């Protein structure tokens, strides 16, 4: 689950700069819908494969902020649709995000033993089961969209194409490769790495929601521009939290980027400059949201949360 209330900041300050009290608002009504849907998912596994399902559910239901599906539901709300109308797609993104975390934590990649405040999947179930749990979540995500998401077939195809692009070599896995290979040598590389590894799935969450709501092509472009900025903001704040956060609040190991000599917004520009970059990105995201017209609603709330979060 999200950080306990007392761990969430309230001031209009970037992560790590705000006082340790208060409760920045979050669309808890949308988060609750996502949580309930994920908890009820039936993967339909054979009895002999139930231990694999246990591993998948262990990581999926270990908590997490649910930012990606909440973004999708926020887009639906903004477009006057029910959050439930995009729920299978939104949940699919959380399955994919969880798969990426399980694989990222493996000894061969980031080698971490704490995630979402609990021992990582491979620590509890073993590396072999953890790899399969991630694979299973990824495939189940596609099944969810294909079998449970209501939309005309041509819209489903476009939505699946968005997911494939966001997760493949031109997206999350390509960004992860750049990270693992230490392939970010300048500012452009750093931006590309994070846009692919983290930003692209956040973009798919917003754009996929807009596609399902049959937004016009101009509207889609506006949503995409906004989502890209939120992805950048998310990552800058993540880099700051890795330096100023504590494992207990983050639910994952802190200080890892420096220990692994990773190039981050903090290592590249310093903590104060990274905070300034976060503030500028937050302002740009706000302007892009205003460009969408109307009031920001839950999207505004999530945007502010991404900026102020402590976990
Ligand atoms: C097949 C080895 C292999 C890799 C697949 C693992 C992978 C591709 C990509 C890694 C993507 C990754 C782990 C990106 C990190 C993004 C990030 C900052 C995650 C934390 O997201 P939060 O803060 O986490 O939303 P919660 O727990 O709240 O959901």
mmCIF file of C-alpha atoms and ligand atoms in Angstrom:
data_model
loop_
_atom_site.group_PDB
_atom_site.id
_atom_site.type_symbol
_atom_site.label_atom_id
_atom_site.label_comp_id
_atom_site.label_asym_id
_atom_site.label_seq_id
_atom_site.Cartn_x
_atom_site.Cartn_y
_atom_site.Cartn_z
ATOM 1 C CA UNK A 1 0.000 0.000 0.000
ATOM 2 C CA UNK A 2 1.010 3.611 -0.216
ATOM 3 C CA UNK A 3 3.146 5.087 2.508
ATOM 4 C CA UNK A 4 1.405 5.584 5.846
ATOM 5 C CA UNK A 5 -0.223 9.003 6.153
ATOM 6 C CA UNK A 6 2.384 10.428 8.511
ATOM 7 C CA UNK A 7 5.113 9.656 5.936
ATOM 8 C CA UNK A 8 3.499 11.653 3.176
ATOM 9 C CA UNK A 9 4.466 15.321 2.707
ATOM 10 C CA UNK A 10 2.006 18.126 2.302
ATOM 11 C CA UNK A 11 3.850 21.283 1.314
ATOM 12 C CA UNK A 12 4.173 22.298 -2.320
ATOM 13 C CA UNK A 13 7.761 21.181 -2.269
ATOM 14 C CA UNK A 14 9.569 18.443 -4.167
ATOM 15 C CA UNK A 15 10.229 15.115 -2.478
ATOM 16 C CA UNK A 16 12.710 15.280 0.323
ATOM 17 C CA UNK A 17 12.328 19.032 0.780
ATOM 18 C CA UNK A 18 8.952 18.988 2.495
ATOM 19 C CA UNK A 19 8.294 18.563 6.218
ATOM 20 C CA UNK A 20 7.658 15.019 7.397
ATOM 21 C CA UNK A 21 4.054 15.676 8.310
ATOM 22 C CA UNK A 22 0.767 15.910 6.527
ATOM 23 C CA UNK A 23 -0.919 14.029 3.779
ATOM 24 C CA UNK A 24 -0.722 15.090 0.137
ATOM 25 C CA UNK A 25 -3.970 14.152 -1.446
ATOM 26 C CA UNK A 26 -4.206 11.172 -3.754
ATOM 27 C CA UNK A 27 -7.199 9.813 -5.669
ATOM 28 C CA UNK A 28 -7.814 7.145 -3.027
ATOM 29 C CA UNK A 29 -11.202 6.326 -4.548
ATOM 30 C CA UNK A 30 -9.451 5.281 -7.788
ATOM 31 C CA UNK A 31 -6.650 3.489 -5.957
ATOM 32 C CA UNK A 32 -9.266 1.465 -4.053
ATOM 33 C CA UNK A 33 -10.979 0.405 -7.291
ATOM 34 C CA UNK A 34 -7.635 -0.798 -8.699
ATOM 35 C CA UNK A 35 -6.696 -2.610 -5.491
ATOM 36 C CA UNK A 36 -10.009 -4.479 -5.342
ATOM 37 C CA UNK A 37 -9.802 -5.485 -9.007
ATOM 38 C CA UNK A 38 -6.222 -6.780 -8.658
ATOM 39 C CA UNK A 39 -7.159 -8.722 -5.524
ATOM 40 C CA UNK A 40 -10.035 -10.448 -7.344
ATOM 41 C CA UNK A 41 -8.012 -11.479 -10.410
ATOM 42 C CA UNK A 42 -8.259 -15.190 -11.148
ATOM 43 C CA UNK A 43 -5.346 -16.409 -13.240
ATOM 44 C CA UNK A 44 -7.080 -19.733 -13.863
ATOM 45 C CA UNK A 45 -3.960 -21.767 -13.232
ATOM 46 C CA UNK A 46 -4.024 -25.554 -12.922
ATOM 47 C CA UNK A 47 -3.872 -26.807 -9.309
ATOM 48 C CA UNK A 48 -0.251 -27.836 -9.772
ATOM 49 C CA UNK A 49 0.640 -24.276 -10.832
ATOM 50 C CA UNK A 50 -0.957 -22.618 -7.788
ATOM 51 C CA UNK A 51 2.441 -21.996 -6.109
ATOM 52 C CA UNK A 52 3.358 -19.900 -9.162
ATOM 53 C CA UNK A 53 0.135 -17.926 -8.761
ATOM 54 C CA UNK A 54 1.050 -17.440 -5.094
ATOM 55 C CA UNK A 55 4.338 -15.836 -6.168
ATOM 56 C CA UNK A 56 2.574 -13.604 -8.716
ATOM 57 C CA UNK A 57 -0.006 -12.506 -6.164
ATOM 58 C CA UNK A 58 2.675 -12.010 -3.492
ATOM 59 C CA UNK A 59 4.368 -9.281 -5.514
ATOM 60 C CA UNK A 60 1.240 -7.892 -7.148
ATOM 61 C CA UNK A 61 -0.614 -7.428 -3.869
ATOM 62 C CA UNK A 62 2.381 -6.364 -1.773
ATOM 63 C CA UNK A 63 1.232 -2.747 -1.995
ATOM 64 C CA UNK A 64 2.511 -0.046 -4.257
ATOM 65 C CA UNK A 65 1.182 3.338 -5.144
ATOM 66 C CA UNK A 66 -0.682 2.108 -8.256
ATOM 67 C CA UNK A 67 0.304 5.315 -10.035
ATOM 68 C CA UNK A 68 0.040 3.880 -13.543
ATOM 69 C CA UNK A 69 -3.489 2.437 -13.271
ATOM 70 C CA UNK A 70 -4.640 5.446 -11.252
ATOM 71 C CA UNK A 71 -3.445 7.670 -14.115
ATOM 72 C CA UNK A 72 -5.521 5.599 -16.564
ATOM 73 C CA UNK A 73 -8.620 5.818 -14.385
ATOM 74 C CA UNK A 74 -8.046 9.560 -13.937
ATOM 75 C CA UNK A 75 -8.076 10.018 -17.716
ATOM 76 C CA UNK A 76 -11.394 8.123 -17.939
ATOM 77 C CA UNK A 77 -12.851 10.288 -15.174
ATOM 78 C CA UNK A 78 -11.688 13.414 -16.979
ATOM 79 C CA UNK A 79 -13.289 12.220 -20.206
ATOM 80 C CA UNK A 80 -16.610 11.641 -18.445
ATOM 81 C CA UNK A 81 -16.299 7.821 -18.494
ATOM 82 C CA UNK A 82 -16.564 5.488 -15.554
ATOM 83 C CA UNK A 83 -13.220 4.359 -14.109
ATOM 84 C CA UNK A 84 -14.484 0.773 -14.448
ATOM 85 C CA UNK A 85 -14.655 1.186 -18.226
ATOM 86 C CA UNK A 86 -10.829 1.155 -18.465
ATOM 87 C CA UNK A 87 -10.067 -1.048 -15.478
ATOM 88 C CA UNK A 88 -8.789 -4.221 -17.240
ATOM 89 C CA UNK A 89 -6.306 -2.129 -19.244
ATOM 90 C CA UNK A 90 -5.276 -0.177 -16.155
ATOM 91 C CA UNK A 91 -4.780 -3.388 -14.167
ATOM 92 C CA UNK A 92 -2.766 -4.877 -17.040
ATOM 93 C CA UNK A 93 -0.264 -2.033 -16.682
ATOM 94 C CA UNK A 94 0.104 -2.747 -12.975
ATOM 95 C CA UNK A 95 0.768 -6.422 -13.793
ATOM 96 C CA UNK A 96 3.463 -5.344 -16.246
ATOM 97 C CA UNK A 97 4.942 -2.869 -13.779
ATOM 98 C CA UNK A 98 5.065 -5.617 -11.120
ATOM 99 C CA UNK A 99 6.737 -8.011 -13.570
ATOM 100 C CA UNK A 100 9.401 -5.375 -14.256
ATOM 101 C CA UNK A 101 10.024 -4.911 -10.524
ATOM 102 C CA UNK A 102 10.352 -8.675 -9.915
ATOM 103 C CA UNK A 103 12.862 -9.037 -12.739
ATOM 104 C CA UNK A 104 14.664 -5.821 -11.834
ATOM 105 C CA UNK A 105 15.243 -7.139 -8.300
ATOM 106 C CA UNK A 106 16.812 -10.416 -9.476
ATOM 107 C CA UNK A 107 20.462 -11.050 -8.565
ATOM 108 C CA UNK A 108 21.442 -10.843 -12.238
ATOM 109 C CA UNK A 109 19.965 -7.351 -12.589
ATOM 110 C CA UNK A 110 19.708 -5.060 -9.542
ATOM 111 C CA UNK A 111 20.084 -7.748 -6.856
ATOM 112 C CA UNK A 112 17.723 -6.349 -4.247
ATOM 113 C CA UNK A 113 16.039 -8.042 -1.335
ATOM 114 C CA UNK A 114 13.450 -5.415 -0.372
ATOM 115 C CA UNK A 115 10.493 -4.246 -2.460
ATOM 116 C CA UNK A 116 7.229 -2.667 -1.416
ATOM 117 C CA UNK A 117 8.335 -3.117 2.162
ATOM 118 C CA UNK A 118 8.674 -6.890 1.850
ATOM 119 C CA UNK A 119 11.352 -9.414 0.894
ATOM 120 C CA UNK A 120 11.590 -9.553 -2.901
ATOM 121 C CA UNK A 121 9.909 -12.307 -4.883
ATOM 122 C CA UNK A 122 13.096 -14.306 -5.516
ATOM 123 C CA UNK A 123 14.076 -14.128 -1.842
ATOM 124 C CA UNK A 124 10.771 -15.736 -0.853
ATOM 125 C CA UNK A 125 10.112 -18.085 -3.773
ATOM 126 C CA UNK A 126 13.534 -18.615 -5.396
ATOM 127 C CA UNK A 127 14.953 -17.143 -8.592
ATOM 128 C CA UNK A 128 13.390 -19.718 -10.896
ATOM 129 C CA UNK A 129 9.861 -19.077 -9.623
ATOM 130 C CA UNK A 130 10.428 -15.306 -9.572
ATOM 131 C CA UNK A 131 11.425 -15.295 -13.243
ATOM 132 C CA UNK A 132 8.308 -17.309 -14.092
ATOM 133 C CA UNK A 133 6.116 -15.075 -11.903
ATOM 134 C CA UNK A 134 7.289 -12.045 -13.888
ATOM 135 C CA UNK A 135 6.753 -13.838 -17.188
ATOM 136 C CA UNK A 136 3.303 -14.946 -16.047
ATOM 137 C CA UNK A 137 2.268 -11.419 -15.056
ATOM 138 C CA UNK A 138 3.426 -10.046 -18.403
ATOM 139 C CA UNK A 139 1.413 -12.589 -20.398
ATOM 140 C CA UNK A 140 -1.636 -12.249 -18.128
ATOM 141 C CA UNK A 141 -1.582 -8.510 -18.801
ATOM 142 C CA UNK A 142 -2.165 -9.125 -22.512
ATOM 143 C CA UNK A 143 -4.848 -11.707 -21.720
ATOM 144 C CA UNK A 144 -6.652 -9.186 -19.504
ATOM 145 C CA UNK A 145 -6.805 -6.605 -22.269
ATOM 146 C CA UNK A 146 -7.817 -9.164 -24.890
ATOM 147 C CA UNK A 147 -10.478 -10.921 -22.822
ATOM 148 C CA UNK A 148 -11.749 -8.370 -20.309
ATOM 149 C CA UNK A 149 -11.320 -4.889 -21.795
ATOM 150 C CA UNK A 150 -14.487 -3.727 -23.536
ATOM 151 C CA UNK A 151 -13.771 -1.801 -26.727
ATOM 152 C CA UNK A 152 -14.076 -2.359 -30.473
ATOM 153 C CA UNK A 153 -11.428 -4.721 -31.849
ATOM 154 C CA UNK A 154 -9.610 -1.947 -33.728
ATOM 155 C CA UNK A 155 -9.241 0.070 -30.517
ATOM 156 C CA UNK A 156 -7.959 -2.996 -28.634
ATOM 157 C CA UNK A 157 -5.333 -3.534 -31.338
ATOM 158 C CA UNK A 158 -4.094 0.053 -31.028
ATOM 159 C CA UNK A 159 -4.041 -0.193 -27.230
ATOM 160 C CA UNK A 160 -2.041 -3.439 -27.382
ATOM 161 C CA UNK A 161 0.370 -1.806 -29.824
ATOM 162 C CA UNK A 162 0.860 0.980 -27.283
ATOM 163 C CA UNK A 163 1.640 -1.584 -24.567
ATOM 164 C CA UNK A 164 4.046 -3.496 -26.825
ATOM 165 C CA UNK A 165 5.907 -0.328 -27.791
ATOM 166 C CA UNK A 166 6.066 0.850 -24.189
ATOM 167 C CA UNK A 167 7.466 -2.417 -22.834
ATOM 168 C CA UNK A 168 9.783 -3.595 -25.618
ATOM 169 C CA UNK A 169 13.173 -2.563 -26.895
ATOM 170 C CA UNK A 170 11.797 0.858 -27.822
ATOM 171 C CA UNK A 171 10.512 1.207 -24.274
ATOM 172 C CA UNK A 172 11.034 -0.273 -20.824
ATOM 173 C CA UNK A 173 13.338 -3.168 -21.717
ATOM 174 C CA UNK A 174 15.470 -0.951 -23.976
ATOM 175 C CA UNK A 175 15.812 1.566 -21.133
ATOM 176 C CA UNK A 176 16.639 -1.203 -18.694
ATOM 177 C CA UNK A 177 19.377 -2.384 -21.055
ATOM 178 C CA UNK A 178 20.892 1.115 -21.160
ATOM 179 C CA UNK A 179 20.823 1.118 -17.358
ATOM 180 C CA UNK A 180 22.350 -2.350 -16.917
ATOM 181 C CA UNK A 181 25.009 -1.633 -19.543
ATOM 182 C CA UNK A 182 25.869 1.776 -18.054
ATOM 183 C CA UNK A 183 25.120 3.235 -21.480
ATOM 184 C CA UNK A 184 24.133 6.756 -20.381
ATOM 185 C CA UNK A 185 27.185 8.926 -20.987
ATOM 186 C CA UNK A 186 25.648 12.379 -21.400
ATOM 187 C CA UNK A 187 22.527 14.344 -20.458
ATOM 188 C CA UNK A 188 20.651 13.245 -23.578
ATOM 189 C CA UNK A 189 21.392 9.581 -22.821
ATOM 190 C CA UNK A 190 20.240 10.039 -19.227
ATOM 191 C CA UNK A 191 16.984 11.527 -20.397
ATOM 192 C CA UNK A 192 16.503 8.788 -23.013
ATOM 193 C CA UNK A 193 17.284 6.009 -20.532
ATOM 194 C CA UNK A 194 14.635 7.192 -18.100
ATOM 195 C CA UNK A 195 12.106 8.109 -20.764
ATOM 196 C CA UNK A 196 12.292 4.499 -21.937
ATOM 197 C CA UNK A 197 12.757 2.602 -18.687
ATOM 198 C CA UNK A 198 10.241 4.459 -16.528
ATOM 199 C CA UNK A 199 8.521 7.120 -18.603
ATOM 200 C CA UNK A 200 7.244 4.979 -21.432
ATOM 201 C CA UNK A 201 4.932 2.839 -19.245
ATOM 202 C CA UNK A 202 3.577 5.958 -17.536
ATOM 203 C CA UNK A 203 2.945 7.383 -21.011
ATOM 204 C CA UNK A 204 1.113 4.201 -22.044
ATOM 205 C CA UNK A 205 -1.080 4.448 -18.930
ATOM 206 C CA UNK A 206 -2.294 7.914 -19.926
ATOM 207 C CA UNK A 207 -2.420 7.408 -23.693
ATOM 208 C CA UNK A 208 -4.061 3.968 -23.414
ATOM 209 C CA UNK A 209 -6.779 5.478 -21.233
ATOM 210 C CA UNK A 210 -7.297 8.249 -23.784
ATOM 211 C CA UNK A 211 -7.443 5.734 -26.644
ATOM 212 C CA UNK A 212 -10.116 3.718 -24.844
ATOM 213 C CA UNK A 213 -12.085 6.942 -24.339
ATOM 214 C CA UNK A 214 -11.822 7.615 -28.116
ATOM 215 C CA UNK A 215 -10.124 10.962 -27.644
ATOM 216 C CA UNK A 216 -9.363 12.887 -30.864
ATOM 217 C CA UNK A 217 -5.858 12.739 -32.360
ATOM 218 C CA UNK A 218 -5.151 16.283 -31.125
ATOM 219 C CA UNK A 219 -6.311 15.252 -27.668
ATOM 220 C CA UNK A 220 -4.096 12.162 -27.789
ATOM 221 C CA UNK A 221 -1.055 14.278 -28.645
ATOM 222 C CA UNK A 222 -1.841 16.589 -25.721
ATOM 223 C CA UNK A 223 -2.234 13.661 -23.324
ATOM 224 C CA UNK A 224 1.042 12.153 -24.583
ATOM 225 C CA UNK A 225 2.948 15.402 -24.044
ATOM 226 C CA UNK A 226 1.546 15.669 -20.517
ATOM 227 C CA UNK A 227 2.359 12.006 -19.754
ATOM 228 C CA UNK A 228 5.946 12.361 -20.949
ATOM 229 C CA UNK A 229 6.455 15.240 -18.565
ATOM 230 C CA UNK A 230 4.942 13.286 -15.666
ATOM 231 C CA UNK A 231 7.288 10.390 -16.501
ATOM 232 C CA UNK A 232 10.267 12.734 -16.342
ATOM 233 C CA UNK A 233 9.017 14.248 -13.083
ATOM 234 C CA UNK A 234 8.510 10.774 -11.615
ATOM 235 C CA UNK A 235 12.095 9.804 -12.390
ATOM 236 C CA UNK A 236 13.756 12.973 -11.105
ATOM 237 C CA UNK A 237 11.833 12.589 -7.845
ATOM 238 C CA UNK A 238 12.778 8.897 -7.730
ATOM 239 C CA UNK A 239 16.449 9.810 -8.010
ATOM 240 C CA UNK A 240 16.065 12.394 -5.221
ATOM 241 C CA UNK A 241 14.260 9.903 -2.980
ATOM 242 C CA UNK A 242 17.023 7.353 -3.484
ATOM 243 C CA UNK A 243 19.371 9.875 -1.861
ATOM 244 C CA UNK A 244 17.198 11.502 0.800
ATOM 245 C CA UNK A 245 14.710 8.696 1.508
ATOM 246 C CA UNK A 246 14.895 5.860 3.980
ATOM 247 C CA UNK A 247 14.213 2.220 3.188
ATOM 248 C CA UNK A 248 11.428 2.041 5.762
ATOM 249 C CA UNK A 249 9.469 4.793 4.041
ATOM 250 C CA UNK A 250 10.451 3.906 0.483
ATOM 251 C CA UNK A 251 9.660 0.210 0.927
ATOM 252 C CA UNK A 252 12.823 -0.510 -1.068
ATOM 253 C CA UNK A 253 16.542 -0.105 -0.494
ATOM 254 C CA UNK A 254 17.725 3.496 -0.339
ATOM 255 C CA UNK A 255 21.066 4.827 -1.575
ATOM 256 C CA UNK A 256 21.393 2.118 -4.209
ATOM 257 C CA UNK A 257 22.101 4.428 -7.121
ATOM 258 C CA UNK A 258 25.273 5.782 -5.503
ATOM 259 C CA UNK A 259 26.376 2.313 -4.343
ATOM 260 C CA UNK A 260 25.984 1.025 -7.889
ATOM 261 C CA UNK A 261 27.565 4.167 -9.326
ATOM 262 C CA UNK A 262 24.469 4.857 -11.430
ATOM 263 C CA UNK A 263 24.093 8.034 -13.448
ATOM 264 C CA UNK A 264 21.043 9.809 -12.034
ATOM 265 C CA UNK A 265 19.670 13.339 -11.982
ATOM 266 C CA UNK A 266 21.281 13.752 -8.557
ATOM 267 C CA UNK A 267 24.682 12.314 -9.453
ATOM 268 C CA UNK A 268 24.754 14.380 -12.635
ATOM 269 C CA UNK A 269 23.438 17.722 -11.380
ATOM 270 C CA UNK A 270 23.585 17.540 -7.559
ATOM 271 C CA UNK A 271 20.696 17.379 -5.105
ATOM 272 C CA UNK A 272 19.645 21.028 -5.162
ATOM 273 C CA UNK A 273 19.731 21.242 -8.961
ATOM 274 C CA UNK A 274 17.750 18.004 -9.174
ATOM 275 C CA UNK A 275 15.131 19.563 -6.884
ATOM 276 C CA UNK A 276 15.002 22.596 -9.150
ATOM 277 C CA UNK A 277 14.599 20.332 -12.171
ATOM 278 C CA UNK A 278 11.735 18.556 -10.380
ATOM 279 C CA UNK A 279 10.055 21.878 -9.642
ATOM 280 C CA UNK A 280 10.406 22.994 -13.271
ATOM 281 C CA UNK A 281 9.094 19.664 -14.549
ATOM 282 C CA UNK A 282 6.132 19.852 -12.142
ATOM 283 C CA UNK A 283 5.309 23.324 -13.457
ATOM 284 C CA UNK A 284 5.540 22.165 -17.083
ATOM 285 C CA UNK A 285 3.304 19.174 -16.326
ATOM 286 C CA UNK A 286 0.759 21.547 -14.784
ATOM 287 C CA UNK A 287 0.780 23.747 -17.882
ATOM 288 C CA UNK A 288 0.395 20.723 -20.188
ATOM 289 C CA UNK A 289 -2.529 19.594 -18.065
ATOM 290 C CA UNK A 290 -4.124 23.029 -18.347
ATOM 291 C CA UNK A 291 -3.640 22.822 -22.129
ATOM 292 C CA UNK A 292 -5.937 19.787 -22.086
ATOM 293 C CA UNK A 293 -8.699 22.145 -20.976
ATOM 294 C CA UNK A 294 -11.158 21.951 -18.108
ATOM 295 C CA UNK A 295 -10.067 21.373 -14.556
ATOM 296 C CA UNK A 296 -7.363 18.827 -13.888
ATOM 297 C CA UNK A 297 -9.408 16.640 -11.530
ATOM 298 C CA UNK A 298 -7.632 13.488 -10.370
ATOM 299 C CA UNK A 299 -4.887 13.962 -12.975
ATOM 300 C CA UNK A 300 -3.926 17.190 -11.211
ATOM 301 C CA UNK A 301 -3.927 15.395 -7.875
ATOM 302 C CA UNK A 302 -1.681 12.588 -9.170
ATOM 303 C CA UNK A 303 0.678 15.091 -10.805
ATOM 304 C CA UNK A 304 1.100 16.907 -7.496
ATOM 305 C CA UNK A 305 1.479 13.615 -5.652
ATOM 306 C CA UNK A 306 4.267 12.461 -7.992
ATOM 307 C CA UNK A 307 6.099 15.700 -7.171
ATOM 308 C CA UNK A 308 5.619 15.569 -3.405
ATOM 309 C CA UNK A 309 5.695 11.837 -2.720
ATOM 310 C CA UNK A 310 8.020 10.302 -0.152
ATOM 311 C CA UNK A 311 7.819 6.716 -1.336
HETATM 312 C C1 LIG B 1 13.524 -9.098 -18.530
HETATM 313 C C2 LIG B 1 15.513 -8.674 -16.991
HETATM 314 C C3 LIG B 1 14.293 -8.183 -17.643
HETATM 315 C C4 LIG B 1 13.913 -6.943 -17.427
HETATM 316 C C5 LIG B 1 12.585 -6.422 -17.811
HETATM 317 C C6 LIG B 1 13.053 -5.085 -15.366
HETATM 318 C C7 LIG B 1 12.775 -4.354 -16.593
HETATM 319 C C8 LIG B 1 12.601 -4.996 -17.882
HETATM 320 C C9 LIG B 1 12.680 -3.091 -16.555
HETATM 321 C C10 LIG B 1 12.872 -2.379 -15.273
HETATM 322 C C11 LIG B 1 11.977 -1.293 -15.199
HETATM 323 C C12 LIG B 1 12.082 -0.714 -13.845
HETATM 324 C C13 LIG B 1 12.295 -1.546 -12.662
HETATM 325 C C14 LIG B 1 11.962 0.575 -13.745
HETATM 326 C C15 LIG B 1 12.008 1.234 -12.438
HETATM 327 C C16 LIG B 1 10.882 2.119 -12.390
HETATM 328 C C17 LIG B 1 10.590 2.519 -10.995
HETATM 329 C C18 LIG B 1 11.161 3.785 -10.518
HETATM 330 C C19 LIG B 1 9.838 1.733 -10.260
HETATM 331 C C20 LIG B 1 9.240 2.106 -8.988
HETATM 332 O O1 LIG B 1 7.921 2.473 -9.316
HETATM 333 P P1 LIG B 1 6.889 2.945 -8.195
HETATM 334 O O2 LIG B 1 7.540 3.960 -7.320
HETATM 335 O O3 LIG B 1 6.718 1.595 -7.373
HETATM 336 O O4 LIG B 1 5.623 3.335 -8.867
HETATM 337 P P2 LIG B 1 5.443 1.031 -6.603
HETATM 338 O O5 LIG B 1 6.004 -0.044 -5.708
HETATM 339 O O6 LIG B 1 4.792 2.152 -5.833
HETATM 340 O O7 LIG B 1 4.538 0.464 -7.645
#
